Amino acid sequence: MPEVLRLLAVHAHPDDESSKGAATMARYAAEGHRVLVVTMTGGERGSILNPAMDLPEVQERMAEIRRDEMAKAAEILGVEHHWLGFVDSGLPQGDPPPPLPEGCFAVAPLEEPAHALVRVIREFRPHVMTTYDENGGYPHPDHIRCHQVSVAAFEAASDGDQWPKAGPPWAVQKLYYNHGFLRRRMQLLQDEFAKHGRSGPFEKWLKHWDPGHDVFAQRVTTRVHCAEYFSQRDDALRAHATQIDPDGDFFAAPIEWQQRLWPTEEFELARCRVPASLPETDLFAGVQVDP
């Protein structure tokens, strides 16, 4: 029987799990491995980005609706899910931006969410973790805090002297950052639209992005083939109906183009406790299974 491995994906808000590494998670779950998504916040302060859902009754029940959306997305991806229980910080607007709300995730003392995540790590005992880079993938305060908490918990979970009541120590073997925002992928899809006489959705990003300066691409160490799960990924994303416009840019490029032109999802190996040979095609490469 194949060994069952465990992957822990740490995200800031409900819907992040479906837009960052979702097809990879769906692949591993389909292969019989355990995949647990931890969501740091309830997404209570997220803007409604789908015009069809921008209704008073939705706004009044935002927290409850986002929980329901997350449950549907997790079911579609075939993953387990855990709420860490912190409050969404919102995305401050203005120059300078206003202070973050009192008591929100991004201003909570680091040890509070780190302790909570260490407890999850020691209970689930993942072989591999994924999270965001030091810039949060993009500079949302909750994404940056999610990075800080994930790295702190990755280090602390293996140290029995830290939070001994949070369970027996567990050393996660590999920590990855998601890297899905890649210029070359956008350019390939934009060129495909042009070949078909269509106007692609990526021009607004590409025209301001120097093709010789794709810092994210330079950081990629690992490309996981998961094209067969792109439809599952998109279905999970659509489940977050308050956050995702089904007619928006996320879904503009046909799945067939994406599968042919860019059949992988990308990650950066950021911390590793086992021998690694780069580049990789598998997040579990080199992992030592449980004794």
Short mmCIF file of N, CA and C in Angstrom, two decimals, residues 147-283:
data_model
loop_
_atom_site.label_atom_id
_atom_site.label_comp_id
_atom_site.label_asym_id
_atom_site.label_seq_id
_atom_site.Cartn_x
_atom_site.Cartn_y
_atom_site.Cartn_z
N HIS A 147 2.29 34.74 6.69
CA HIS A 147 3.68 34.30 6.49
C HIS A 147 4.44 34.25 7.81
N GLN A 148 4.35 35.32 8.58
CA GLN A 148 5.10 35.40 9.83
C GLN A 148 4.67 34.30 10.80
N VAL A 149 3.38 34.09 10.88
CA VAL A 149 2.85 33.06 11.79
C VAL A 149 3.27 31.67 11.33
N SER A 150 3.20 31.42 10.02
CA SER A 150 3.54 30.10 9.49
C SER A 150 4.99 29.76 9.75
N VAL A 151 5.89 30.71 9.49
CA VAL A 151 7.32 30.46 9.71
C VAL A 151 7.60 30.25 11.19
N ALA A 152 7.00 31.08 12.04
CA ALA A 152 7.21 30.93 13.48
C ALA A 152 6.71 29.57 13.97
N ALA A 153 5.56 29.14 13.48
CA ALA A 153 5.00 27.85 13.91
C ALA A 153 5.80 26.68 13.36
N PHE A 154 6.29 26.81 12.13
CA PHE A 154 7.14 25.77 11.54
C PHE A 154 8.34 25.52 12.44
N GLU A 155 8.95 26.59 12.93
CA GLU A 155 10.14 26.46 13.77
C GLU A 155 9.77 25.96 15.17
N ALA A 156 8.70 26.50 15.73
CA ALA A 156 8.37 26.21 17.13
C ALA A 156 7.79 24.82 17.33
N ALA A 157 7.09 24.30 16.32
CA ALA A 157 6.39 23.02 16.51
C ALA A 157 7.33 21.88 16.84
N SER A 158 8.59 21.98 16.40
CA SER A 158 9.55 20.90 16.64
C SER A 158 10.27 21.04 17.97
N ASP A 159 10.06 22.14 18.66
CA ASP A 159 10.77 22.44 19.90
C ASP A 159 9.89 22.12 21.10
N GLY A 160 10.20 21.05 21.78
CA GLY A 160 9.37 20.62 22.90
C GLY A 160 9.33 21.60 24.06
N ASP A 161 10.30 22.52 24.11
CA ASP A 161 10.30 23.52 25.17
C ASP A 161 9.33 24.66 24.91
N GLN A 162 8.88 24.79 23.67
CA GLN A 162 7.92 25.84 23.34
C GLN A 162 6.51 25.26 23.37
N TRP A 163 5.67 25.87 24.20
CA TRP A 163 4.28 25.47 24.33
C TRP A 163 4.15 23.95 24.52
N PRO A 164 4.73 23.40 25.58
CA PRO A 164 4.69 21.95 25.78
C PRO A 164 3.28 21.39 25.92
N LYS A 165 2.33 22.23 26.35
CA LYS A 165 0.95 21.76 26.49
C LYS A 165 0.20 21.72 25.15
N ALA A 166 0.86 22.16 24.05
CA ALA A 166 0.22 22.16 22.73
C ALA A 166 0.38 20.83 22.01
N GLY A 167 0.95 19.83 22.71
CA GLY A 167 1.09 18.51 22.10
C GLY A 167 2.54 18.12 21.92
N PRO A 168 2.80 16.85 21.62
CA PRO A 168 4.17 16.38 21.42
C PRO A 168 4.81 17.11 20.24
N PRO A 169 6.10 17.43 20.30
CA PRO A 169 6.74 18.16 19.21
C PRO A 169 6.69 17.40 17.90
N TRP A 170 6.61 18.16 16.82
CA TRP A 170 6.58 17.57 15.47
C TRP A 170 7.38 18.45 14.53
N ALA A 171 8.33 17.86 13.83
CA ALA A 171 9.17 18.61 12.89
C ALA A 171 8.61 18.45 11.48
N VAL A 172 8.02 19.50 10.96
CA VAL A 172 7.59 19.52 9.56
C VAL A 172 8.85 19.50 8.70
N GLN A 173 8.87 18.66 7.67
CA GLN A 173 10.13 18.45 6.94
C GLN A 173 10.40 19.52 5.88
N LYS A 174 9.33 20.10 5.30
CA LYS A 174 9.54 21.08 4.23
C LYS A 174 8.48 22.18 4.35
N LEU A 175 8.90 23.41 4.09
CA LEU A 175 7.99 24.56 4.05
C LEU A 175 8.13 25.25 2.70
N TYR A 176 7.01 25.46 2.03
CA TYR A 176 7.00 26.08 0.71
C TYR A 176 6.21 27.38 0.72
N TYR A 177 6.59 28.29 -0.17
CA TYR A 177 5.80 29.48 -0.47
C TYR A 177 5.10 29.28 -1.81
N ASN A 178 3.83 29.69 -1.88
CA ASN A 178 3.10 29.68 -3.15
C ASN A 178 3.63 30.78 -4.06
N HIS A 179 3.78 30.47 -5.35
CA HIS A 179 4.17 31.49 -6.33
C HIS A 179 3.34 31.31 -7.60
N GLY A 180 2.14 31.85 -7.62
CA GLY A 180 1.27 31.69 -8.78
C GLY A 180 1.21 32.89 -9.70
N PHE A 181 1.76 34.03 -9.26
CA PHE A 181 1.65 35.27 -10.03
C PHE A 181 2.91 35.45 -10.87
N LEU A 182 2.94 34.76 -12.02
CA LEU A 182 4.14 34.71 -12.85
C LEU A 182 3.90 35.39 -14.19
N ARG A 183 4.80 36.26 -14.57
CA ARG A 183 4.61 37.05 -15.78
C ARG A 183 4.58 36.18 -17.04
N ARG A 184 5.45 35.21 -17.13
CA ARG A 184 5.50 34.40 -18.35
C ARG A 184 4.19 33.65 -18.57
N ARG A 185 3.58 33.18 -17.51
CA ARG A 185 2.29 32.50 -17.66
C ARG A 185 1.25 33.47 -18.23
N MET A 186 1.20 34.68 -17.67
CA MET A 186 0.27 35.69 -18.19
C MET A 186 0.53 35.99 -19.66
N GLN A 187 1.82 36.11 -20.01
CA GLN A 187 2.15 36.45 -21.39
C GLN A 187 1.74 35.35 -22.35
N LEU A 188 1.98 34.10 -21.98
CA LEU A 188 1.58 32.98 -22.84
C LEU A 188 0.08 32.98 -23.08
N LEU A 189 -0.69 33.20 -22.03
CA LEU A 189 -2.14 33.21 -22.18
C LEU A 189 -2.60 34.43 -22.97
N GLN A 190 -1.99 35.58 -22.72
CA GLN A 190 -2.34 36.79 -23.47
C GLN A 190 -2.05 36.60 -24.96
N ASP A 191 -0.92 35.98 -25.28
CA ASP A 191 -0.59 35.71 -26.68
C ASP A 191 -1.59 34.75 -27.31
N GLU A 192 -2.08 33.81 -26.53
CA GLU A 192 -3.06 32.85 -27.07
C GLU A 192 -4.37 33.55 -27.40
N PHE A 193 -4.78 34.50 -26.55
CA PHE A 193 -5.97 35.29 -26.89
C PHE A 193 -5.76 36.00 -28.22
N ALA A 194 -4.59 36.60 -28.41
CA ALA A 194 -4.30 37.33 -29.65
C ALA A 194 -4.35 36.41 -30.86
N LYS A 195 -3.83 35.19 -30.72
CA LYS A 195 -3.86 34.23 -31.83
C LYS A 195 -5.28 33.91 -32.26
N HIS A 196 -6.20 34.00 -31.32
CA HIS A 196 -7.61 33.70 -31.61
C HIS A 196 -8.41 34.98 -31.88
N GLY A 197 -7.72 36.09 -32.07
CA GLY A 197 -8.40 37.34 -32.39
C GLY A 197 -9.21 37.91 -31.25
N ARG A 198 -8.80 37.59 -30.04
CA ARG A 198 -9.54 38.05 -28.88
C ARG A 198 -8.67 38.96 -28.02
N SER A 199 -9.31 39.80 -27.25
CA SER A 199 -8.60 40.69 -26.33
C SER A 199 -8.48 40.01 -24.98
N GLY A 200 -7.25 39.73 -24.57
CA GLY A 200 -7.03 39.04 -23.31
C GLY A 200 -7.12 39.97 -22.12
N PRO A 201 -7.26 39.41 -20.92
CA PRO A 201 -7.46 40.22 -19.71
C PRO A 201 -6.18 40.67 -19.01
N PHE A 202 -5.01 40.26 -19.53
CA PHE A 202 -3.78 40.46 -18.77
C PHE A 202 -2.95 41.67 -19.20
N GLU A 203 -3.41 42.38 -20.22
CA GLU A 203 -2.62 43.49 -20.74
C GLU A 203 -2.35 44.55 -19.67
N LYS A 204 -3.34 44.78 -18.82
CA LYS A 204 -3.19 45.84 -17.80
C LYS A 204 -2.05 45.56 -16.83
N TRP A 205 -1.72 44.28 -16.62
CA TRP A 205 -0.57 43.94 -15.78
C TRP A 205 0.71 43.91 -16.60
N LEU A 206 0.65 43.29 -17.78
CA LEU A 206 1.86 43.07 -18.56
C LEU A 206 2.53 44.36 -19.01
N LYS A 207 1.73 45.38 -19.32
CA LYS A 207 2.32 46.61 -19.85
C LYS A 207 3.14 47.37 -18.81
N HIS A 208 2.92 47.06 -17.54
CA HIS A 208 3.68 47.71 -16.48
C HIS A 208 4.73 46.78 -15.87
N TRP A 209 4.96 45.63 -16.47
CA TRP A 209 5.81 44.60 -15.87
C TRP A 209 6.95 44.28 -16.82
N ASP A 210 8.15 44.65 -16.44
CA ASP A 210 9.35 44.40 -17.23
C ASP A 210 9.56 42.89 -17.39
N PRO A 211 9.54 42.37 -18.63
CA PRO A 211 9.67 40.92 -18.81
C PRO A 211 11.01 40.37 -18.32
N GLY A 212 12.01 41.21 -18.18
CA GLY A 212 13.30 40.75 -17.69
C GLY A 212 13.43 40.80 -16.18
N HIS A 213 12.33 41.18 -15.50
CA HIS A 213 12.41 41.35 -14.04
C HIS A 213 11.23 40.67 -13.37
N ASP A 214 11.17 39.35 -13.50
CA ASP A 214 10.12 38.56 -12.85
C ASP A 214 10.72 37.91 -11.62
N VAL A 215 10.69 38.63 -10.51
CA VAL A 215 11.36 38.14 -9.30
C VAL A 215 10.72 36.85 -8.78
N PHE A 216 9.42 36.69 -9.01
CA PHE A 216 8.75 35.48 -8.53
C PHE A 216 9.26 34.26 -9.27
N ALA A 217 9.40 34.36 -10.59
CA ALA A 217 9.87 33.23 -11.39
C ALA A 217 11.26 32.79 -10.96
N GLN A 218 12.10 33.75 -10.58
CA GLN A 218 13.46 33.43 -10.17
C GLN A 218 13.48 32.67 -8.85
N ARG A 219 12.40 32.75 -8.09
CA ARG A 219 12.36 32.08 -6.79
C ARG A 219 11.75 30.68 -6.85
N VAL A 220 11.14 30.33 -7.96
CA VAL A 220 10.47 29.03 -8.07
C VAL A 220 11.49 27.90 -8.04
N THR A 221 11.24 26.93 -7.18
CA THR A 221 12.08 25.72 -7.11
C THR A 221 11.32 24.47 -7.52
N THR A 222 9.98 24.55 -7.51
CA THR A 222 9.17 23.34 -7.59
C THR A 222 7.95 23.59 -8.46
N ARG A 223 7.77 22.74 -9.48
CA ARG A 223 6.62 22.84 -10.37
C ARG A 223 5.85 21.53 -10.32
N VAL A 224 4.63 21.60 -9.83
CA VAL A 224 3.81 20.41 -9.66
C VAL A 224 2.81 20.31 -10.81
N HIS A 225 2.86 19.21 -11.56
CA HIS A 225 1.92 19.01 -12.66
C HIS A 225 0.55 18.66 -12.09
N CYS A 226 -0.44 19.48 -12.42
CA CYS A 226 -1.78 19.28 -11.84
C CYS A 226 -2.87 19.73 -12.79
N ALA A 227 -2.59 19.71 -14.11
CA ALA A 227 -3.53 20.23 -15.10
C ALA A 227 -4.88 19.54 -15.04
N GLU A 228 -4.88 18.25 -14.67
CA GLU A 228 -6.14 17.50 -14.63
C GLU A 228 -7.10 18.04 -13.57
N TYR A 229 -6.58 18.87 -12.67
CA TYR A 229 -7.38 19.36 -11.55
C TYR A 229 -7.71 20.84 -11.67
N PHE A 230 -7.45 21.44 -12.83
CA PHE A 230 -7.75 22.86 -13.01
C PHE A 230 -9.25 23.14 -12.93
N SER A 231 -10.06 22.26 -13.48
CA SER A 231 -11.51 22.46 -13.42
C SER A 231 -12.00 22.38 -11.98
N GLN A 232 -11.45 21.45 -11.22
CA GLN A 232 -11.79 21.31 -9.80
C GLN A 232 -11.39 22.58 -9.05
N ARG A 233 -10.20 23.08 -9.35
CA ARG A 233 -9.74 24.35 -8.76
C ARG A 233 -10.72 25.47 -9.03
N ASP A 234 -11.16 25.60 -10.29
CA ASP A 234 -12.07 26.69 -10.65
C ASP A 234 -13.44 26.52 -10.01
N ASP A 235 -13.90 25.28 -9.91
CA ASP A 235 -15.18 25.05 -9.24
C ASP A 235 -15.10 25.47 -7.77
N ALA A 236 -13.97 25.16 -7.12
CA ALA A 236 -13.79 25.56 -5.73
C ALA A 236 -13.76 27.07 -5.60
N LEU A 237 -13.12 27.73 -6.55
CA LEU A 237 -13.06 29.19 -6.52
C LEU A 237 -14.45 29.80 -6.70
N ARG A 238 -15.23 29.24 -7.60
CA ARG A 238 -16.61 29.73 -7.82
C ARG A 238 -17.47 29.53 -6.58
N ALA A 239 -17.13 28.55 -5.75
CA ALA A 239 -17.90 28.33 -4.52
C ALA A 239 -17.83 29.54 -3.60
N HIS A 240 -16.78 30.34 -3.73
CA HIS A 240 -16.65 31.57 -2.94
C HIS A 240 -17.37 32.69 -3.69
N ALA A 241 -18.69 32.57 -3.74
CA ALA A 241 -19.48 33.42 -4.63
C ALA A 241 -19.45 34.90 -4.26
N THR A 242 -19.21 35.23 -2.99
CA THR A 242 -19.13 36.64 -2.62
C THR A 242 -17.84 37.27 -3.12
N GLN A 243 -16.81 36.46 -3.30
CA GLN A 243 -15.48 36.98 -3.60
C GLN A 243 -15.09 36.88 -5.07
N ILE A 244 -15.76 36.04 -5.81
CA ILE A 244 -15.33 35.73 -7.17
C ILE A 244 -16.45 35.99 -8.16
N ASP A 245 -16.17 36.86 -9.12
CA ASP A 245 -17.11 37.11 -10.21
C ASP A 245 -16.94 35.99 -11.24
N PRO A 246 -17.97 35.18 -11.48
CA PRO A 246 -17.82 34.06 -12.43
C PRO A 246 -17.53 34.52 -13.86
N ASP A 247 -17.75 35.81 -14.12
CA ASP A 247 -17.42 36.36 -15.45
C ASP A 247 -16.12 37.15 -15.42
N GLY A 248 -15.34 37.03 -14.35
CA GLY A 248 -14.14 37.82 -14.18
C GLY A 248 -12.91 37.21 -14.83
N ASP A 249 -11.76 37.88 -14.61
CA ASP A 249 -10.51 37.51 -15.27
C ASP A 249 -10.01 36.13 -14.88
N PHE A 250 -10.34 35.66 -13.68
CA PHE A 250 -9.88 34.35 -13.25
C PHE A 250 -10.28 33.25 -14.24
N PHE A 251 -11.43 33.43 -14.87
CA PHE A 251 -11.98 32.37 -15.70
C PHE A 251 -11.98 32.72 -17.19
N ALA A 252 -11.25 33.77 -17.58
CA ALA A 252 -11.28 34.23 -18.97
C ALA A 252 -10.60 33.25 -19.92
N ALA A 253 -9.48 32.67 -19.50
CA ALA A 253 -8.74 31.76 -20.38
C ALA A 253 -9.32 30.36 -20.29
N PRO A 254 -9.69 29.76 -21.42
CA PRO A 254 -10.24 28.40 -21.39
C PRO A 254 -9.29 27.42 -20.69
N ILE A 255 -9.88 26.47 -19.98
CA ILE A 255 -9.10 25.47 -19.27
C ILE A 255 -8.15 24.75 -20.22
N GLU A 256 -8.60 24.47 -21.44
CA GLU A 256 -7.77 23.73 -22.40
C GLU A 256 -6.49 24.49 -22.71
N TRP A 257 -6.57 25.80 -22.83
CA TRP A 257 -5.36 26.59 -23.06
C TRP A 257 -4.41 26.47 -21.88
N GLN A 258 -4.95 26.62 -20.69
CA GLN A 258 -4.11 26.57 -19.50
C GLN A 258 -3.43 25.20 -19.36
N GLN A 259 -4.18 24.13 -19.62
CA GLN A 259 -3.61 22.79 -19.50
C GLN A 259 -2.48 22.57 -20.50
N ARG A 260 -2.63 23.14 -21.68
CA ARG A 260 -1.61 22.96 -22.73
C ARG A 260 -0.41 23.87 -22.52
N LEU A 261 -0.66 25.13 -22.15
CA LEU A 261 0.42 26.11 -22.09
C LEU A 261 1.14 26.14 -20.75
N TRP A 262 0.42 25.84 -19.66
CA TRP A 262 1.02 25.97 -18.33
C TRP A 262 0.35 24.97 -17.39
N PRO A 263 0.76 23.70 -17.45
CA PRO A 263 0.04 22.64 -16.71
C PRO A 263 0.47 22.46 -15.27
N THR A 264 1.22 23.41 -14.72
CA THR A 264 1.78 23.24 -13.38
C THR A 264 1.37 24.37 -12.45
N GLU A 265 1.58 24.14 -11.15
CA GLU A 265 1.55 25.20 -10.14
C GLU A 265 2.93 25.29 -9.51
N GLU A 266 3.30 26.51 -9.11
CA GLU A 266 4.68 26.78 -8.72
C GLU A 266 4.83 27.10 -7.24
N PHE A 267 5.96 26.67 -6.69
CA PHE A 267 6.25 26.85 -5.27
C PHE A 267 7.75 27.13 -5.10
N GLU A 268 8.07 27.69 -3.94
CA GLU A 268 9.46 27.93 -3.56
C GLU A 268 9.75 27.17 -2.27
N LEU A 269 10.75 26.31 -2.31
CA LEU A 269 11.16 25.59 -1.11
C LEU A 269 11.92 26.58 -0.21
N ALA A 270 11.31 26.95 0.90
CA ALA A 270 11.84 28.00 1.76
C ALA A 270 12.58 27.47 2.98
N ARG A 271 12.14 26.35 3.54
CA ARG A 271 12.79 25.70 4.68
C ARG A 271 12.76 24.21 4.40
N CYS A 272 13.84 23.52 4.78
CA CYS A 272 13.90 22.08 4.49
C CYS A 272 14.75 21.38 5.54
N ARG A 273 14.23 20.28 6.06
CA ARG A 273 14.94 19.49 7.07
C ARG A 273 15.38 18.13 6.53
N VAL A 274 15.18 17.90 5.24
CA VAL A 274 15.60 16.65 4.60
C VAL A 274 16.41 17.00 3.35
N PRO A 275 17.22 16.07 2.85
CA PRO A 275 17.97 16.36 1.61
C PRO A 275 17.01 16.68 0.47
N ALA A 276 17.35 17.71 -0.30
CA ALA A 276 16.50 18.12 -1.42
C ALA A 276 17.36 18.27 -2.67
N SER A 277 16.78 17.88 -3.80
CA SER A 277 17.44 18.04 -5.10
C SER A 277 16.57 18.94 -5.96
N LEU A 278 17.07 20.13 -6.25
CA LEU A 278 16.29 21.13 -6.99
C LEU A 278 16.73 21.17 -8.45
N PRO A 279 15.81 21.46 -9.37
CA PRO A 279 14.38 21.72 -9.15
C PRO A 279 13.60 20.43 -8.88
N GLU A 280 12.38 20.62 -8.36
CA GLU A 280 11.53 19.50 -7.99
C GLU A 280 10.23 19.52 -8.80
N THR A 281 9.55 18.37 -8.78
CA THR A 281 8.22 18.27 -9.38
C THR A 281 7.19 17.74 -8.39
N ASP A 282 7.57 17.65 -7.11
CA ASP A 282 6.70 17.03 -6.12
C ASP A 282 7.00 17.67 -4.76
N LEU A 283 5.97 18.18 -4.09
CA LEU A 283 6.18 18.77 -2.77
C LEU A 283 6.66 17.74 -1.76
#
